[in-house]
PDB file of C-alpha atoms and ligand atoms in Angstrom:
ATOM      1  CA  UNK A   1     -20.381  -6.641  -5.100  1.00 54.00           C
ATOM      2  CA  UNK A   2     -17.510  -7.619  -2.253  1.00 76.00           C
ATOM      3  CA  UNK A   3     -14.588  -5.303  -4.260  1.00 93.00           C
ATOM      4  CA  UNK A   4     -12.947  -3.474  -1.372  1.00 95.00           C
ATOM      5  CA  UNK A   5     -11.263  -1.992  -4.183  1.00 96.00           C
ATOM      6  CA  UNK A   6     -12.683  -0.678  -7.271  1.00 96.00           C
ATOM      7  CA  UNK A   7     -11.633   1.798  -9.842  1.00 96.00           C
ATOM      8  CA  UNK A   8     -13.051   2.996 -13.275  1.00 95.00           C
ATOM      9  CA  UNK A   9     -11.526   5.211 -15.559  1.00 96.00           C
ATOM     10  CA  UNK A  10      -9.073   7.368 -12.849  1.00 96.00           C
ATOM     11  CA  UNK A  11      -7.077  10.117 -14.358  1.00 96.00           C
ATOM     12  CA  UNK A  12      -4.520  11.820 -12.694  1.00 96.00           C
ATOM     13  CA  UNK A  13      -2.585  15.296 -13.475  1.00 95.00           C
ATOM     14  CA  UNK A  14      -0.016  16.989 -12.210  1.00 95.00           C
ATOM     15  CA  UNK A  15      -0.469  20.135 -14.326  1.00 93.00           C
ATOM     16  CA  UNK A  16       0.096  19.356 -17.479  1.00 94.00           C
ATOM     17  CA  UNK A  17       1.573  15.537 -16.432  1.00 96.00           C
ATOM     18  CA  UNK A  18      -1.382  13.351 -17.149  1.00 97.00           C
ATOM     19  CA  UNK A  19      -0.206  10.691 -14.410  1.00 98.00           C
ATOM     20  CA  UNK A  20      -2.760   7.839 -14.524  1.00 98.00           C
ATOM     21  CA  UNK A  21      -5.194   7.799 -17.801  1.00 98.00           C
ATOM     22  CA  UNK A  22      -7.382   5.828 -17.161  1.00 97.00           C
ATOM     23  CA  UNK A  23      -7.266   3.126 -14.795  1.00 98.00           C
ATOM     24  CA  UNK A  24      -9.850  -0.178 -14.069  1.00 98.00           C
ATOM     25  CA  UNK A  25      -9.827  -2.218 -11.246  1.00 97.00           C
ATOM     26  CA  UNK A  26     -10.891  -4.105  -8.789  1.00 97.00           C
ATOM     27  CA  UNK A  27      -9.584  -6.463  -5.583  1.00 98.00           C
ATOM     28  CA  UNK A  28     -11.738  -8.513  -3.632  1.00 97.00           C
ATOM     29  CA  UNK A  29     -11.669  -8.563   0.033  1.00 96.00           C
ATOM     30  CA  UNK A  30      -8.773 -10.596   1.072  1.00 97.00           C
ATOM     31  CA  UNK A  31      -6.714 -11.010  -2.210  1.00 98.00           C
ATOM     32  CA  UNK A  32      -3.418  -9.776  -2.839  1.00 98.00           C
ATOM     33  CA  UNK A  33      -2.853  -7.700  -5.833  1.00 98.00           C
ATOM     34  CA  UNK A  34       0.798  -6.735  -6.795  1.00 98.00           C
ATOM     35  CA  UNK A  35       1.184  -3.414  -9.035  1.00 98.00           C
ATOM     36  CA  UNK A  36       4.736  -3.870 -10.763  1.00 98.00           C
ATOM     37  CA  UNK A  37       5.766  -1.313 -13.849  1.00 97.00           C
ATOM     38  CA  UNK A  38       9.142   0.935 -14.389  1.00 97.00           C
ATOM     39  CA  UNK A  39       9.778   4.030 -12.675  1.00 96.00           C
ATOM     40  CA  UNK A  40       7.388   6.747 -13.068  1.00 97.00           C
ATOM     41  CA  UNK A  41       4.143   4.650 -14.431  1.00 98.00           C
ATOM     42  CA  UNK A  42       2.310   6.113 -11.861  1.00 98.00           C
ATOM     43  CA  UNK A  43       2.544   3.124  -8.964  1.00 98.00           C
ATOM     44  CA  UNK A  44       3.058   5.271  -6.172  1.00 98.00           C
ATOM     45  CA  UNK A  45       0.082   7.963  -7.712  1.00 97.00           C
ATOM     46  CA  UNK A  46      -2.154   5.132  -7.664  1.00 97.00           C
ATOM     47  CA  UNK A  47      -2.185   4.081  -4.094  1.00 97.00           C
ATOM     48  CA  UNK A  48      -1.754   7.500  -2.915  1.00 94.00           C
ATOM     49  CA  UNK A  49      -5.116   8.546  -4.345  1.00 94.00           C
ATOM     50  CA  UNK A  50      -7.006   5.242  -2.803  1.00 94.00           C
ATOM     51  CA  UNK A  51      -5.436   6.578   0.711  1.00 91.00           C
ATOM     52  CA  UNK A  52      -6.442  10.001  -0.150  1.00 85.00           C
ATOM     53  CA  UNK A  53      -3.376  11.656  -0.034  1.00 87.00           C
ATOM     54  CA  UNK A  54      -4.102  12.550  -3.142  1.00 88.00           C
ATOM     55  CA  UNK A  55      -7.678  13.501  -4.978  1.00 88.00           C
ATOM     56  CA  UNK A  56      -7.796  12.285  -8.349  1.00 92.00           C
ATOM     57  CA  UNK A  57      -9.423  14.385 -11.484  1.00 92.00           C
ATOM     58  CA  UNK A  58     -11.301  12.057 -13.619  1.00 92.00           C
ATOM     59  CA  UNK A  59     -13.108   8.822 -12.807  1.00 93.00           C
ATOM     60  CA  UNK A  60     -14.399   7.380  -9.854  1.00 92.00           C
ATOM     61  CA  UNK A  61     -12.448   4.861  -6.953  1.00 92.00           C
ATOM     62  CA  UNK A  62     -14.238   3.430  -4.088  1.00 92.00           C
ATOM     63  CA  UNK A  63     -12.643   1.722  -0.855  1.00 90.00           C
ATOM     64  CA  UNK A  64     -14.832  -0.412   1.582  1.00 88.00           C
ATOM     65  CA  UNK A  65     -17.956   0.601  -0.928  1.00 84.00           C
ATOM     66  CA  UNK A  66     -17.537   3.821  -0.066  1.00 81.00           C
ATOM     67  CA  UNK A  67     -16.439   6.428  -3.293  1.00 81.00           C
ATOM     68  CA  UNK A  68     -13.840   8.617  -2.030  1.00 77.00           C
ATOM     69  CA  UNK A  69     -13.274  12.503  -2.574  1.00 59.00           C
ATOM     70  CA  UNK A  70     -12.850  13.187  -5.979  1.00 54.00           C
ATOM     71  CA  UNK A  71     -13.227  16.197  -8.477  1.00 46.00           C
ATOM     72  CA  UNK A  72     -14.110  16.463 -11.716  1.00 41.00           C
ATOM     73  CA  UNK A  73     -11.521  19.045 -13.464  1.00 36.00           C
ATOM     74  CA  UNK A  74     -14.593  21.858 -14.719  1.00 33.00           C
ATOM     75  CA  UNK A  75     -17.033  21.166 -11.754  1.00 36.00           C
ATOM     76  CA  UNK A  76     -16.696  19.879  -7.972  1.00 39.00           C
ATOM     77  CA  UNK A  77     -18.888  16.971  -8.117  1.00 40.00           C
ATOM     78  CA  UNK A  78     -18.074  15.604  -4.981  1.00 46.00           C
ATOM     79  CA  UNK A  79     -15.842  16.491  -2.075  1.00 51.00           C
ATOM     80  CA  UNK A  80     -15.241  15.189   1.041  1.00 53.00           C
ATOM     81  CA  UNK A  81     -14.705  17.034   4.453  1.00 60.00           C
ATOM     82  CA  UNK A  82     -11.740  16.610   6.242  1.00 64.00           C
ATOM     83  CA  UNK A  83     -13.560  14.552   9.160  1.00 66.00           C
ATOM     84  CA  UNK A  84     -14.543  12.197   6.796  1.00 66.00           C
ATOM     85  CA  UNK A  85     -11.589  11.763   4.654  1.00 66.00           C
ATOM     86  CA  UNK A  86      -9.828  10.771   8.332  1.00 69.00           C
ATOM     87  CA  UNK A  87     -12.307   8.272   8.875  1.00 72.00           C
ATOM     88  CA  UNK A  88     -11.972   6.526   5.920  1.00 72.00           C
ATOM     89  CA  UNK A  89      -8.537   6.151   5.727  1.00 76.00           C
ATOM     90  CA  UNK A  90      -8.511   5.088   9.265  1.00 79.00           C
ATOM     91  CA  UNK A  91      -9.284   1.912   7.725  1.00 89.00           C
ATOM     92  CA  UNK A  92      -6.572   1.811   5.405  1.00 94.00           C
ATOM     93  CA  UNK A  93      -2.741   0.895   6.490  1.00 95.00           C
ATOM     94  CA  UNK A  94       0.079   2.323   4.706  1.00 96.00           C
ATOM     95  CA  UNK A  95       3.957   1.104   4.097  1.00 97.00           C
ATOM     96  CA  UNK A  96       6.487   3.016   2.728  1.00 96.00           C
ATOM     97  CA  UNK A  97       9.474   2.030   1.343  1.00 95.00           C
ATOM     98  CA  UNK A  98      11.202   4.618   4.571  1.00 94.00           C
ATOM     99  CA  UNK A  99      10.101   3.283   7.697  1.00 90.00           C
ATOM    100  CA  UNK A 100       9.340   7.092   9.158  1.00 92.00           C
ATOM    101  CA  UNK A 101       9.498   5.640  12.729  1.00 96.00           C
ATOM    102  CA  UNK A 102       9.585   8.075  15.396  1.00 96.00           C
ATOM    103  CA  UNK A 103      13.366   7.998  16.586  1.00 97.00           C
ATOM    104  CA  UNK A 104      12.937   9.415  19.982  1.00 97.00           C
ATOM    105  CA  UNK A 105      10.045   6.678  20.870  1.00 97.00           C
ATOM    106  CA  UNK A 106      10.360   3.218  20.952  1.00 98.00           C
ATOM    107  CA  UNK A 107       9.263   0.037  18.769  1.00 98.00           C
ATOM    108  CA  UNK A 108       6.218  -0.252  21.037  1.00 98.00           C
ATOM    109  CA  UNK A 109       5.772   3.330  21.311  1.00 97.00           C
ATOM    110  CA  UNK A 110       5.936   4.046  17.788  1.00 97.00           C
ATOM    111  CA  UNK A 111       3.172   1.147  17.462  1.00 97.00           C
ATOM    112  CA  UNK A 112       1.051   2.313  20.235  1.00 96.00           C
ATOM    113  CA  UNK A 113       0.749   5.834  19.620  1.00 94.00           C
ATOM    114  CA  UNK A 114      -1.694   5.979  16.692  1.00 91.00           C
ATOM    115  CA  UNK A 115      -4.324   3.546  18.003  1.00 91.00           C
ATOM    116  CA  UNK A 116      -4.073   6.162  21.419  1.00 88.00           C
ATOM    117  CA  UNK A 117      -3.935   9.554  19.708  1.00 86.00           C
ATOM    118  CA  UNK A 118      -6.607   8.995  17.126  1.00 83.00           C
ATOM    119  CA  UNK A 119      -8.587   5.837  17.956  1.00 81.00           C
ATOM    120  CA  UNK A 120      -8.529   7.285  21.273  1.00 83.00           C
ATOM    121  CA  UNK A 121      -7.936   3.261  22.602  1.00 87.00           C
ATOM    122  CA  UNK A 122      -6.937   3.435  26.578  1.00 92.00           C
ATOM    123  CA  UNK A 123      -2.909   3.763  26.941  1.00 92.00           C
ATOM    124  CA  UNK A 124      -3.087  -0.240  28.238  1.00 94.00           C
ATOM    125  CA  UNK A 125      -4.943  -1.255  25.177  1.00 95.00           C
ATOM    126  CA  UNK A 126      -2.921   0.104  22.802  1.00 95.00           C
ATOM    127  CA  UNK A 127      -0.162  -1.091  24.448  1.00 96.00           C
ATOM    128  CA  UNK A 128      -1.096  -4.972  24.788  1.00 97.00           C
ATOM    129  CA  UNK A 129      -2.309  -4.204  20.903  1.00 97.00           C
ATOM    130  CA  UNK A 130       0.972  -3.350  20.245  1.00 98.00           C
ATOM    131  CA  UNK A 131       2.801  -5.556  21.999  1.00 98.00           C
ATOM    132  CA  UNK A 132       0.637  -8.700  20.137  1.00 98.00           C
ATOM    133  CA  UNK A 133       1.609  -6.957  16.511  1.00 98.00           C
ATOM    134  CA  UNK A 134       5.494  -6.892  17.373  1.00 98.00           C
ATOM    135  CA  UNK A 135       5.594 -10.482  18.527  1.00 98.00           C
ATOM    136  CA  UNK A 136       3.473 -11.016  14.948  1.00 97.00           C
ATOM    137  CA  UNK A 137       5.988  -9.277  13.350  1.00 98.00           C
ATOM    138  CA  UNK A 138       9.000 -11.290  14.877  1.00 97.00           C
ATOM    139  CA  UNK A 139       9.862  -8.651  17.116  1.00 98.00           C
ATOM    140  CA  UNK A 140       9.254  -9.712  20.606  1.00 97.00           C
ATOM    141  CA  UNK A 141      12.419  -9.103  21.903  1.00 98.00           C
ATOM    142  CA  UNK A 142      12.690  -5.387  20.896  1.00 98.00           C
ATOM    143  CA  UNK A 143       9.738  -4.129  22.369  1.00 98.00           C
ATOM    144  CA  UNK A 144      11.843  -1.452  23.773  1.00 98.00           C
ATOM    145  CA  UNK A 145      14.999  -0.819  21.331  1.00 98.00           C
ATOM    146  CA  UNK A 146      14.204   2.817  19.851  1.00 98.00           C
ATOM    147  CA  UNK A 147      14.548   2.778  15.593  1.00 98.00           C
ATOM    148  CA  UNK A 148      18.460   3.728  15.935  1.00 97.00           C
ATOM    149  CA  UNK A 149      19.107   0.135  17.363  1.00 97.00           C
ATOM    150  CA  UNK A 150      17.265  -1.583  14.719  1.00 98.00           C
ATOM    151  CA  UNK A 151      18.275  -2.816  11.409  1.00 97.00           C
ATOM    152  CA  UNK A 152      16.633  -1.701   8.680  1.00 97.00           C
ATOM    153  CA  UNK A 153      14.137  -5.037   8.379  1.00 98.00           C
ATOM    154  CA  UNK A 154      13.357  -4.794  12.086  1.00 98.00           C
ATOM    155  CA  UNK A 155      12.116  -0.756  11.506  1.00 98.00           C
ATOM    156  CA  UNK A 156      10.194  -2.005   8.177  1.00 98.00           C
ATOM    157  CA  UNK A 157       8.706  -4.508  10.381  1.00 98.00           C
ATOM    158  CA  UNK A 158       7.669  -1.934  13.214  1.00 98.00           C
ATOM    159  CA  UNK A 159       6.315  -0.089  10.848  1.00 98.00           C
ATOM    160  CA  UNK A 160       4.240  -2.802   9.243  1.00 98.00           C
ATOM    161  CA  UNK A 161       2.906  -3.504  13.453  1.00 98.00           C
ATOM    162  CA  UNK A 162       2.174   0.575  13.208  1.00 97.00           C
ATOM    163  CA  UNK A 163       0.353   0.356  10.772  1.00 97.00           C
ATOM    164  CA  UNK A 164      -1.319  -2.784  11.514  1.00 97.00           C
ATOM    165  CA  UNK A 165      -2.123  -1.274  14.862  1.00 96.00           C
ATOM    166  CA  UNK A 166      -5.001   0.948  13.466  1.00 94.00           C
ATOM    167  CA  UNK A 167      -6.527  -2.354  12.566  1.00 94.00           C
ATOM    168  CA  UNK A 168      -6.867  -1.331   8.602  1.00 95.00           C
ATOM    169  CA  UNK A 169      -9.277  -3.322   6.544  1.00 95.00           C
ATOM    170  CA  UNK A 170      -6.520  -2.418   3.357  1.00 97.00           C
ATOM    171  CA  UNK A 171      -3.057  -2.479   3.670  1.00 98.00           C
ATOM    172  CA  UNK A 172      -1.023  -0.432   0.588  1.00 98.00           C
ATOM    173  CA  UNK A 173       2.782  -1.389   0.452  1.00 98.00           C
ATOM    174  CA  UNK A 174       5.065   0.766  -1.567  1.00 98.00           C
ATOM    175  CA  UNK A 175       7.956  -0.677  -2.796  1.00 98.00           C
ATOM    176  CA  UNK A 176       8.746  -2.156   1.058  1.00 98.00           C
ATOM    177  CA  UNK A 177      11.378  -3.471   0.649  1.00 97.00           C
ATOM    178  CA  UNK A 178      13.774  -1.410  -1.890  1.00 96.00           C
ATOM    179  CA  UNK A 179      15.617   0.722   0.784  1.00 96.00           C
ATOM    180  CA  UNK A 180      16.648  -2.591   2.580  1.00 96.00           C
ATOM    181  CA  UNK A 181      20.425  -4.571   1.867  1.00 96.00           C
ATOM    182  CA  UNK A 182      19.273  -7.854   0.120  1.00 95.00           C
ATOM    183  CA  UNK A 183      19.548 -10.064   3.233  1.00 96.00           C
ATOM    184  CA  UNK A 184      17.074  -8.249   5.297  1.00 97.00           C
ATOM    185  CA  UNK A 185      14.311  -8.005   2.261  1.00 97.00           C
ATOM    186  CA  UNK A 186      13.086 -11.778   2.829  1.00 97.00           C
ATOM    187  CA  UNK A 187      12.070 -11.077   6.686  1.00 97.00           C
ATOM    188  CA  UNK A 188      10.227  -8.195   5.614  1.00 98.00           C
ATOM    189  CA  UNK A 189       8.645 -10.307   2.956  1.00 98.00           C
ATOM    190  CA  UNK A 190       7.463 -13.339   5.059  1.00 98.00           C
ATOM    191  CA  UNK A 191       5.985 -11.028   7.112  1.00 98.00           C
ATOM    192  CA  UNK A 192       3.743  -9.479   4.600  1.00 98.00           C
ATOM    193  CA  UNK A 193       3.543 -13.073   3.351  1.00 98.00           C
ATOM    194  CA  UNK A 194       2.017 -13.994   6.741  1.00 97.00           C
ATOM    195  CA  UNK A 195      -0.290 -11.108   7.161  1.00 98.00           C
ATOM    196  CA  UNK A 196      -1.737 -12.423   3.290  1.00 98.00           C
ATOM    197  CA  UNK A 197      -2.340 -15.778   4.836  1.00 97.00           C
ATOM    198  CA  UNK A 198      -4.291 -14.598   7.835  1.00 97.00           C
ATOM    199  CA  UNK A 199      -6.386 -12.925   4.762  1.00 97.00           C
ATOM    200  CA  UNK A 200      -5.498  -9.400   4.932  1.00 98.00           C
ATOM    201  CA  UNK A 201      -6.259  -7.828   1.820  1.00 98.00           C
ATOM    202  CA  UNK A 202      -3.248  -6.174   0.118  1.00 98.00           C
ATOM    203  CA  UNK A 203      -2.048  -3.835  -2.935  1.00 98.00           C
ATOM    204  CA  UNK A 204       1.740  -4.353  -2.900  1.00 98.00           C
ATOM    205  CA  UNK A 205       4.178  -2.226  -5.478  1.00 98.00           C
ATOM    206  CA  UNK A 206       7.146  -4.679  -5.526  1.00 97.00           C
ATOM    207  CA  UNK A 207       9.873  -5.619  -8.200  1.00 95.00           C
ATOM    208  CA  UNK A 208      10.073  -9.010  -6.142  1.00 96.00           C
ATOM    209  CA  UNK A 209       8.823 -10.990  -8.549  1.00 96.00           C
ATOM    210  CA  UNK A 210       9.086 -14.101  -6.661  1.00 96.00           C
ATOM    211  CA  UNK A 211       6.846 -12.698  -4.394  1.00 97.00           C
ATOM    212  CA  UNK A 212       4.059 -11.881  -6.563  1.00 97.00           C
ATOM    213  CA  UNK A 213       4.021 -15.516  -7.703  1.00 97.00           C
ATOM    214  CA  UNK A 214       3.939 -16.427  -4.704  1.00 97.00           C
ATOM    215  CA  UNK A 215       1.499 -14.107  -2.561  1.00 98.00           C
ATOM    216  CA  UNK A 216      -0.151 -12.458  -5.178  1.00 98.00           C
ATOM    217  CA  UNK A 217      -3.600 -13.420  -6.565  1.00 98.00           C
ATOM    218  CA  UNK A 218      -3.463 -10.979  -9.480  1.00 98.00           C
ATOM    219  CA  UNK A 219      -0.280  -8.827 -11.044  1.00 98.00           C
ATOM    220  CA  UNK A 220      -0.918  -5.449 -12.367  1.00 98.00           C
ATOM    221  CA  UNK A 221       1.606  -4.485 -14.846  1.00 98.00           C
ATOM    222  CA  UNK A 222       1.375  -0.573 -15.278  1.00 98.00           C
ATOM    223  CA  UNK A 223       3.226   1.813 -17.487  1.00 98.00           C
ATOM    224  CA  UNK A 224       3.104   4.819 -18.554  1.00 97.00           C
ATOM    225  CA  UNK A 225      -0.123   5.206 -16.528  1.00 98.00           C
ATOM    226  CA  UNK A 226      -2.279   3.141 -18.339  1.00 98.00           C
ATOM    227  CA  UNK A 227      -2.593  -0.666 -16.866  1.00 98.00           C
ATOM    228  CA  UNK A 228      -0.946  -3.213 -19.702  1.00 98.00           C
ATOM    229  CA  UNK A 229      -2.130  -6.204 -18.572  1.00 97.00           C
ATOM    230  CA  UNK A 230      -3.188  -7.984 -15.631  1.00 98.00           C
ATOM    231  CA  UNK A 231      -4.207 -11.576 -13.982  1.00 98.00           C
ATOM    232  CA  UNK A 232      -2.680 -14.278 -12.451  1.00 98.00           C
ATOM    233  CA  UNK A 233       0.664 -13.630 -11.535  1.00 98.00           C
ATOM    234  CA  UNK A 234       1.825 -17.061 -12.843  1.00 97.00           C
ATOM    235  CA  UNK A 235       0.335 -16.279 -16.130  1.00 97.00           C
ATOM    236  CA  UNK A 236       1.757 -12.873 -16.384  1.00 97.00           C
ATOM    237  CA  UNK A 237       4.954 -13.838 -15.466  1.00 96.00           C
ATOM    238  CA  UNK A 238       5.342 -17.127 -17.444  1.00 95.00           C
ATOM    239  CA  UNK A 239       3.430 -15.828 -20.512  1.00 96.00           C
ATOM    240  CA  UNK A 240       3.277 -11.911 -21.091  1.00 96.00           C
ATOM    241  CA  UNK A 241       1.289 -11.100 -23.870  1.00 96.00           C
ATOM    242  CA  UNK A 242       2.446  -7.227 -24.177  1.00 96.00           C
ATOM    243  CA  UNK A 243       5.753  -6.499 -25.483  1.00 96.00           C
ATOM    244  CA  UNK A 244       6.166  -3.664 -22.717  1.00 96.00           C
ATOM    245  CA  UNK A 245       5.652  -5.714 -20.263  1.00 96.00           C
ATOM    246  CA  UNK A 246       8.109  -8.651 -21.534  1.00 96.00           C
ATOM    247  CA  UNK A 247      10.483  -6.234 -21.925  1.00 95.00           C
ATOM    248  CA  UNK A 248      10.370  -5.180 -18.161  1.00 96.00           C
ATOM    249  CA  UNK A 249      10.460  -8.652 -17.093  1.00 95.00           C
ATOM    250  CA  UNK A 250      13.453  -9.657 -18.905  1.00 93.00           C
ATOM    251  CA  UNK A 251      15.226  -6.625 -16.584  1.00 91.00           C
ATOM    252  CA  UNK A 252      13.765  -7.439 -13.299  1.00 88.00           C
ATOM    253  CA  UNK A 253      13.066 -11.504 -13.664  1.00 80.00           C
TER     254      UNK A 253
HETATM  255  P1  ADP B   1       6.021   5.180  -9.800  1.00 51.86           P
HETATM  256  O1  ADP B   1       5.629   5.016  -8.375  1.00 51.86           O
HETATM  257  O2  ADP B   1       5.422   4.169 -10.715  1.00 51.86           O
HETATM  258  O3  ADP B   1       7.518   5.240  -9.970  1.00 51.86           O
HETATM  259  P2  ADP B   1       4.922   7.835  -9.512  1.00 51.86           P
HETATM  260  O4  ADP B   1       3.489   7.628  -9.231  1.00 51.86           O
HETATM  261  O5  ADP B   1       5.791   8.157  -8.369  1.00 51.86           O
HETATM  262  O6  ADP B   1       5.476   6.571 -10.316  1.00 51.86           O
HETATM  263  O7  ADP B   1       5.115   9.004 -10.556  1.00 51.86           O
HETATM  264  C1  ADP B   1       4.415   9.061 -11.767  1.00 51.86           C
HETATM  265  C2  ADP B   1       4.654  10.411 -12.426  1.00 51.86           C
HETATM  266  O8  ADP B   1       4.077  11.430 -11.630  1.00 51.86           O
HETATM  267  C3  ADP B   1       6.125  10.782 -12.568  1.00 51.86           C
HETATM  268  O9  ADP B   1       6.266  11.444 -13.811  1.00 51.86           O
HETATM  269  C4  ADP B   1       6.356  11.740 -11.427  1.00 51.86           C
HETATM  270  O10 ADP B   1       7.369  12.654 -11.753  1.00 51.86           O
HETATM  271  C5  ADP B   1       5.023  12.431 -11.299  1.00 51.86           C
HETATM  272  N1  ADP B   1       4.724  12.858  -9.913  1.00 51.86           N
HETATM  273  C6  ADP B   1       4.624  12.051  -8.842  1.00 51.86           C
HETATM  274  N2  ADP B   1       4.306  12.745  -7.736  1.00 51.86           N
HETATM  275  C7  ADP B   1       4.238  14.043  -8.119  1.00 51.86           C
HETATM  276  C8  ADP B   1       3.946  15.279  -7.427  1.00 51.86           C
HETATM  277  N3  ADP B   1       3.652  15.294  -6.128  1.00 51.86           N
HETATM  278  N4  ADP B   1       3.961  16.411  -8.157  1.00 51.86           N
HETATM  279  C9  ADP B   1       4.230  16.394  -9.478  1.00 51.86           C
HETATM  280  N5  ADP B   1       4.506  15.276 -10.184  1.00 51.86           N
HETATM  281  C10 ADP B   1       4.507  14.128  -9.521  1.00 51.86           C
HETATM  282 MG1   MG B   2       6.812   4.720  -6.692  1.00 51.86          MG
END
């Protein structure tokens, strides 16, 4: 099987808040899958267990065909070592929706420095690598503007190249572009748009719904940490068959 994402039955607590219950699924190399649900469905719980930031309790999630570090409330069934939980997620990019660049360095900097700290790439690799993501990303001309100078679509954009820098089989995107005024979110999301052409494979959280018809090849609709209902995001949209997720439509459509 080609899923570089797959997930059966994952359960995640915090203490006694059973944040995911349960969740199945899988993306194929190079699809686009947007997760969309209310506040507090457990979205941003989701894609911070496949990037390990967090471990998950119940269940089992592979990236890349590879299971990653879980545990099994009563009994340690599997755990990864540190070493290897950095190597895997080498291979995954991460967007939040704050850009976290490094305000003292600048755009190309802030791109350059992972691929040269942990990659280990040569200074003058990372830097041409860099350089090629931020004319990608529509930033050519502010190779050397430091975050301050920026607006906030140009940061979100250096911090797609930074993360796009550690060359990531899987880029997550949390809710990109919901810290941005309204007339900045469409540069941000042509960009991502782009990257989905050249066949980057993608989990986006977004309440652009536009997008998801767009980009997306499925829509996840999550609440309440259980997934709803799911498939093509034209369906979804058009036709939803759940009433909770027709009545989260009718407040973001
Ligand atoms: P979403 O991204 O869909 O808005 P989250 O995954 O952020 O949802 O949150 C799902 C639930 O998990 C919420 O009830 C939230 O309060 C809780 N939660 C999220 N992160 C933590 C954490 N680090 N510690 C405790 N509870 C958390
Ligand atoms: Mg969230």
């Amino acid at each position: 099987m080609s899923a570089l994402v797959r997930a059966e039955g994952v359960h995640k607590h915090y203490g006694r808040n059973h944040v995911l219950k349960g969740i199945d699924l899988s993306l194929e190399e190079g699809q686009v899958m947007c997760l969309v649900g209310p506040s507090g469905s457990g979205k941003s719980t989701f894609l911070r267990c496949v990037n390990h930031l967090e471990a998950i309790n119940r269940g089992r999630l592979w990236v890349d065909g590879e299971l990653i570090g879980y545990r099994q409330s009563a009994e340690a069934l599997h755990e990864l070592g540190d070493k290897e939980v950095c190597r895997q997620r080498e291979r995954i990019g991460m967007v939040f929706q704050s850009f976290n660049l490094f305000p003292h360095y600048t755009a190309l900097e802030n791109v350059a420095l992972g691929p040269s700290l942990v990659k280990k790439e040569s200074r003058a690799a990372a830097t041409a690598h860099a350089e090629e993501l931020l004319r990608r990303v529509g930033l050519g001309d502010k190779l050397h503007s430091y975050p301050a100078r920026l607006s906030g679509g140009q940061q979100q954009r250096v911090a797609i190249a930074r993360a796009l820098a550690m060359r990531p089989r899987l880029m997550l995107f949390d809710e990109p572009t919901s810290a941005l005024d309204p007339e900045l979110v469409g540069e941000v999301l042509d960009v991502m748009r782009g990257l989905a052409g050249d066949g980057m494979t993608m989990i986006v959280v977004t309440h652009e719904m536009a997008f998801a018809r767009e980009v997306g090849d499925t829509l996840v609709f999550m609440d309440d940490g259980v997934i709803v209902e799911s498939g093509d995001p034209r369906e979804v949209l058009a036709r939803p068959r759940h009433q909770r997720t027709q009545a989260f439509l009718s407040k973001v459509l």
